[in-house]
PDB file of C-alpha atoms in Angstrom:
ATOM      1  CA  UNK A   1     113.009  21.470 -60.438  1.00 64.00           C
ATOM      2  CA  UNK A   2     113.279  18.000 -58.975  1.00 75.00           C
ATOM      3  CA  UNK A   3     109.694  17.522 -57.722  1.00 69.00           C
ATOM      4  CA  UNK A   4     108.482  15.698 -54.621  1.00 72.00           C
ATOM      5  CA  UNK A   5     107.067  12.951 -56.835  1.00 75.00           C
ATOM      6  CA  UNK A   6     110.552  11.770 -57.817  1.00 76.00           C
ATOM      7  CA  UNK A   7     111.257   8.861 -55.510  1.00 69.00           C
ATOM      8  CA  UNK A   8     115.063   9.147 -55.475  1.00 74.00           C
ATOM      9  CA  UNK A   9     118.118  10.762 -57.043  1.00 80.00           C
ATOM     10  CA  UNK A  10     120.842   8.267 -57.794  1.00 80.00           C
ATOM     11  CA  UNK A  11     124.619   8.613 -57.774  1.00 83.00           C
ATOM     12  CA  UNK A  12     125.944  10.322 -60.905  1.00 86.00           C
ATOM     13  CA  UNK A  13     122.549  11.721 -61.927  1.00 87.00           C
ATOM     14  CA  UNK A  14     123.987  15.153 -62.819  1.00 90.00           C
ATOM     15  CA  UNK A  15     127.560  14.232 -63.692  1.00 90.00           C
ATOM     16  CA  UNK A  16     128.875  16.208 -66.687  1.00 92.00           C
ATOM     17  CA  UNK A  17     125.892  18.623 -66.718  1.00 91.00           C
ATOM     18  CA  UNK A  18     128.406  21.401 -67.337  1.00 93.00           C
ATOM     19  CA  UNK A  19     125.762  24.002 -68.308  1.00 95.00           C
ATOM     20  CA  UNK A  20     123.546  23.372 -65.264  1.00 93.00           C
ATOM     21  CA  UNK A  21     122.960  26.767 -63.654  1.00 93.00           C
ATOM     22  CA  UNK A  22     120.205  26.111 -61.083  1.00 93.00           C
ATOM     23  CA  UNK A  23     118.604  23.127 -59.431  1.00 90.00           C
ATOM     24  CA  UNK A  24     115.690  23.078 -56.998  1.00 87.00           C
ATOM     25  CA  UNK A  25     115.648  19.936 -54.862  1.00 85.00           C
ATOM     26  CA  UNK A  26     112.339  19.018 -53.275  1.00 80.00           C
ATOM     27  CA  UNK A  27     112.689  15.256 -53.657  1.00 74.00           C
ATOM     28  CA  UNK A  28     112.661  13.877 -50.124  1.00 66.00           C
ATOM     29  CA  UNK A  29     114.766  10.766 -50.800  1.00 68.00           C
ATOM     30  CA  UNK A  30     118.343  11.433 -51.863  1.00 76.00           C
ATOM     31  CA  UNK A  31     120.490   8.327 -52.220  1.00 71.00           C
ATOM     32  CA  UNK A  32     123.849   7.933 -50.471  1.00 69.00           C
ATOM     33  CA  UNK A  33     126.694   7.786 -52.974  1.00 72.00           C
ATOM     34  CA  UNK A  34     130.020   6.075 -53.173  1.00 69.00           C
ATOM     35  CA  UNK A  35     133.010   8.323 -53.788  1.00 74.00           C
ATOM     36  CA  UNK A  36     131.625   9.375 -57.161  1.00 76.00           C
ATOM     37  CA  UNK A  37     129.010  11.878 -56.004  1.00 83.00           C
ATOM     38  CA  UNK A  38     125.994  13.080 -57.938  1.00 87.00           C
ATOM     39  CA  UNK A  39     127.274  16.323 -59.503  1.00 88.00           C
ATOM     40  CA  UNK A  40     130.785  15.649 -60.885  1.00 89.00           C
ATOM     41  CA  UNK A  41     131.788  18.547 -63.169  1.00 90.00           C
ATOM     42  CA  UNK A  42     128.257  20.021 -63.006  1.00 90.00           C
ATOM     43  CA  UNK A  43     128.011  23.784 -63.570  1.00 91.00           C
ATOM     44  CA  UNK A  44     131.608  24.118 -64.733  1.00 91.00           C
ATOM     45  CA  UNK A  45     130.656  25.818 -68.003  1.00 92.00           C
ATOM     46  CA  UNK A  46     128.543  28.536 -66.331  1.00 92.00           C
ATOM     47  CA  UNK A  47     129.860  31.959 -65.373  1.00 90.00           C
ATOM     48  CA  UNK A  48     129.357  31.699 -61.609  1.00 90.00           C
ATOM     49  CA  UNK A  49     128.582  28.015 -61.188  1.00 91.00           C
ATOM     50  CA  UNK A  50     125.243  26.474 -60.374  1.00 93.00           C
ATOM     51  CA  UNK A  51     122.965  27.548 -57.572  1.00 94.00           C
ATOM     52  CA  UNK A  52     121.128  24.917 -55.546  1.00 93.00           C
ATOM     53  CA  UNK A  53     117.954  25.438 -53.518  1.00 90.00           C
ATOM     54  CA  UNK A  54     117.055  22.645 -51.100  1.00 88.00           C
ATOM     55  CA  UNK A  55     113.410  22.776 -50.009  1.00 84.00           C
ATOM     56  CA  UNK A  56     112.141  21.726 -46.594  1.00 79.00           C
ATOM     57  CA  UNK A  57     110.968  18.337 -47.951  1.00 81.00           C
ATOM     58  CA  UNK A  58     114.601  17.243 -48.139  1.00 85.00           C
ATOM     59  CA  UNK A  59     115.599  16.001 -44.699  1.00 85.00           C
ATOM     60  CA  UNK A  60     119.111  14.655 -45.323  1.00 88.00           C
ATOM     61  CA  UNK A  61     122.082  15.326 -47.582  1.00 91.00           C
ATOM     62  CA  UNK A  62     123.464  11.793 -47.687  1.00 90.00           C
ATOM     63  CA  UNK A  63     127.060  10.583 -47.660  1.00 91.00           C
ATOM     64  CA  UNK A  64     129.118  11.788 -50.644  1.00 91.00           C
ATOM     65  CA  UNK A  65     126.116  13.474 -52.356  1.00 90.00           C
ATOM     66  CA  UNK A  66     128.016  16.568 -53.598  1.00 90.00           C
ATOM     67  CA  UNK A  67     131.452  14.941 -53.222  1.00 89.00           C
ATOM     68  CA  UNK A  68     134.099  15.433 -55.906  1.00 85.00           C
ATOM     69  CA  UNK A  69     136.916  12.904 -55.685  1.00 78.00           C
ATOM     70  CA  UNK A  70     139.516  14.746 -57.750  1.00 79.00           C
ATOM     71  CA  UNK A  71     140.006  18.470 -58.280  1.00 79.00           C
ATOM     72  CA  UNK A  72     139.283  18.055 -62.006  1.00 79.00           C
ATOM     73  CA  UNK A  73     135.891  16.517 -61.149  1.00 84.00           C
ATOM     74  CA  UNK A  74     134.713  19.333 -58.892  1.00 86.00           C
ATOM     75  CA  UNK A  75     131.271  20.714 -59.512  1.00 87.00           C
ATOM     76  CA  UNK A  76     131.190  24.516 -59.590  1.00 89.00           C
ATOM     77  CA  UNK A  77     128.600  25.651 -57.043  1.00 93.00           C
ATOM     78  CA  UNK A  78     127.940  29.331 -56.452  1.00 94.00           C
ATOM     79  CA  UNK A  79     125.648  28.780 -53.498  1.00 94.00           C
ATOM     80  CA  UNK A  80     123.297  26.386 -51.761  1.00 94.00           C
ATOM     81  CA  UNK A  81     120.227  27.584 -49.851  1.00 92.00           C
ATOM     82  CA  UNK A  82     118.464  25.319 -47.356  1.00 89.00           C
ATOM     83  CA  UNK A  83     114.834  25.972 -46.419  1.00 80.00           C
ATOM     84  CA  UNK A  84     112.541  28.909 -47.051  1.00 70.00           C
ATOM     85  CA  UNK A  85     112.046  32.205 -45.239  1.00 65.00           C
ATOM     86  CA  UNK A  86     108.524  31.150 -44.242  1.00 61.00           C
ATOM     87  CA  UNK A  87     109.645  27.903 -42.615  1.00 61.00           C
ATOM     88  CA  UNK A  88     112.153  27.553 -39.774  1.00 60.00           C
ATOM     89  CA  UNK A  89     112.815  23.941 -40.663  1.00 64.00           C
ATOM     90  CA  UNK A  90     116.061  23.300 -42.417  1.00 70.00           C
ATOM     91  CA  UNK A  91     117.685  19.927 -42.855  1.00 83.00           C
ATOM     92  CA  UNK A  92     118.068  17.214 -40.244  1.00 87.00           C
ATOM     93  CA  UNK A  93     121.353  15.638 -41.268  1.00 91.00           C
ATOM     94  CA  UNK A  94     124.444  16.133 -43.417  1.00 93.00           C
ATOM     95  CA  UNK A  95     126.305  12.872 -44.046  1.00 93.00           C
ATOM     96  CA  UNK A  96     129.960  11.888 -44.343  1.00 94.00           C
ATOM     97  CA  UNK A  97     131.858  13.761 -47.079  1.00 93.00           C
ATOM     98  CA  UNK A  98     128.506  15.152 -48.322  1.00 92.00           C
ATOM     99  CA  UNK A  99     130.289  18.322 -49.519  1.00 92.00           C
ATOM    100  CA  UNK A 100     133.795  16.825 -49.539  1.00 91.00           C
ATOM    101  CA  UNK A 101     136.342  18.326 -51.934  1.00 90.00           C
ATOM    102  CA  UNK A 102     133.702  20.663 -53.380  1.00 88.00           C
ATOM    103  CA  UNK A 103     134.012  24.097 -54.908  1.00 88.00           C
ATOM    104  CA  UNK A 104     131.238  25.981 -53.083  1.00 92.00           C
ATOM    105  CA  UNK A 105     131.219  29.712 -52.393  1.00 93.00           C
ATOM    106  CA  UNK A 106     128.497  29.692 -49.751  1.00 95.00           C
ATOM    107  CA  UNK A 107     125.805  27.698 -48.000  1.00 94.00           C
ATOM    108  CA  UNK A 108     122.846  29.503 -46.450  1.00 92.00           C
ATOM    109  CA  UNK A 109     120.553  28.008 -43.817  1.00 89.00           C
ATOM    110  CA  UNK A 110     117.313  30.024 -43.593  1.00 85.00           C
ATOM    111  CA  UNK A 111     116.076  27.896 -40.709  1.00 79.00           C
ATOM    112  CA  UNK A 112     117.626  25.974 -37.883  1.00 80.00           C
ATOM    113  CA  UNK A 113     120.948  24.146 -38.224  1.00 83.00           C
ATOM    114  CA  UNK A 114     121.035  20.450 -39.075  1.00 87.00           C
ATOM    115  CA  UNK A 115     120.585  18.216 -36.045  1.00 83.00           C
ATOM    116  CA  UNK A 116     123.511  16.038 -37.095  1.00 91.00           C
ATOM    117  CA  UNK A 117     126.561  16.954 -39.198  1.00 93.00           C
ATOM    118  CA  UNK A 118     129.195  14.295 -39.811  1.00 95.00           C
ATOM    119  CA  UNK A 119     132.736  15.296 -38.791  1.00 95.00           C
ATOM    120  CA  UNK A 120     133.868  14.898 -42.428  1.00 95.00           C
ATOM    121  CA  UNK A 121     130.901  16.639 -44.104  1.00 95.00           C
ATOM    122  CA  UNK A 122     133.031  19.502 -45.521  1.00 95.00           C
ATOM    123  CA  UNK A 123     136.298  17.587 -45.988  1.00 94.00           C
ATOM    124  CA  UNK A 124     138.845  19.651 -47.967  1.00 93.00           C
ATOM    125  CA  UNK A 125     136.240  22.313 -48.782  1.00 93.00           C
ATOM    126  CA  UNK A 126     136.481  26.093 -48.306  1.00 93.00           C
ATOM    127  CA  UNK A 127     133.008  27.463 -47.679  1.00 94.00           C
ATOM    128  CA  UNK A 128     131.164  30.303 -45.958  1.00 95.00           C
ATOM    129  CA  UNK A 129     128.084  29.227 -44.031  1.00 93.00           C
ATOM    130  CA  UNK A 130     125.410  31.866 -43.533  1.00 92.00           C
ATOM    131  CA  UNK A 131     122.751  31.354 -40.888  1.00 87.00           C
ATOM    132  CA  UNK A 132     119.782  33.268 -39.535  1.00 80.00           C
ATOM    133  CA  UNK A 133     120.631  35.477 -36.583  1.00 77.00           C
ATOM    134  CA  UNK A 134     117.108  34.707 -35.309  1.00 73.00           C
ATOM    135  CA  UNK A 135     117.989  31.071 -34.629  1.00 71.00           C
ATOM    136  CA  UNK A 136     119.448  30.663 -31.153  1.00 71.00           C
ATOM    137  CA  UNK A 137     120.560  27.105 -31.897  1.00 76.00           C
ATOM    138  CA  UNK A 138     123.722  28.103 -33.788  1.00 77.00           C
ATOM    139  CA  UNK A 139     126.432  27.869 -31.163  1.00 76.00           C
ATOM    140  CA  UNK A 140     130.023  26.696 -30.806  1.00 72.00           C
ATOM    141  CA  UNK A 141     128.822  23.091 -30.751  1.00 71.00           C
ATOM    142  CA  UNK A 142     127.406  23.482 -34.274  1.00 81.00           C
ATOM    143  CA  UNK A 143     130.012  25.908 -35.613  1.00 86.00           C
ATOM    144  CA  UNK A 144     132.918  23.532 -36.282  1.00 87.00           C
ATOM    145  CA  UNK A 145     135.050  22.962 -39.389  1.00 89.00           C
ATOM    146  CA  UNK A 146     133.830  19.418 -40.206  1.00 93.00           C
ATOM    147  CA  UNK A 147     137.064  18.558 -42.000  1.00 92.00           C
ATOM    148  CA  UNK A 148     137.254  21.714 -44.119  1.00 93.00           C
ATOM    149  CA  UNK A 149     137.869  25.439 -43.918  1.00 93.00           C
ATOM    150  CA  UNK A 150     134.437  26.671 -42.797  1.00 93.00           C
ATOM    151  CA  UNK A 151     133.586  30.278 -41.872  1.00 92.00           C
ATOM    152  CA  UNK A 152     130.283  31.252 -40.239  1.00 91.00           C
ATOM    153  CA  UNK A 153     128.294  34.476 -40.684  1.00 91.00           C
ATOM    154  CA  UNK A 154     124.916  35.421 -39.207  1.00 88.00           C
ATOM    155  CA  UNK A 155     122.351  37.509 -41.082  1.00 87.00           C
ATOM    156  CA  UNK A 156     118.940  39.072 -40.464  1.00 82.00           C
ATOM    157  CA  UNK A 157     115.927  38.357 -42.672  1.00 70.00           C
ATOM    158  CA  UNK A 158     113.889  41.493 -43.377  1.00 66.00           C
ATOM    159  CA  UNK A 159     110.439  41.478 -41.847  1.00 52.00           C
ATOM    160  CA  UNK A 160     111.038  38.580 -39.459  1.00 53.00           C
ATOM    161  CA  UNK A 161     110.791  39.271 -35.736  1.00 43.00           C
TER     162      UNK A 161
END
């Protein structure tokens, strides 16, 4: 758990954390990175890779935050979940190359889509993006590739009307 009281997460903070299996981000100030990212080689020694939960306090995934410059430096990420089922808010912005050259199986948005996604946010990344079928904001304007190979799938959350 990265609590709200942490004022920032710097570039390289989780580099080489090869046994990292889960991280919960609730720190509202994530620092933009250079091309070195924050999670180089993180989760690579776990069976499925690490899972990341991004709470509603986080408003932006900054430039290069999950970026992996070389294939050998890729973090192994099983999935990233934005928001909570009880809150329609998701994230406001995803910066340039934020998930560039990453190894991510899926990203799930429980709330609304980000208001701004840089055209290079998923550069050279294959990822499935799951979004709530209850959000009418997900449209062809939002559903683009952003520099990668991005597939979109809608889902229903039990008990939500």
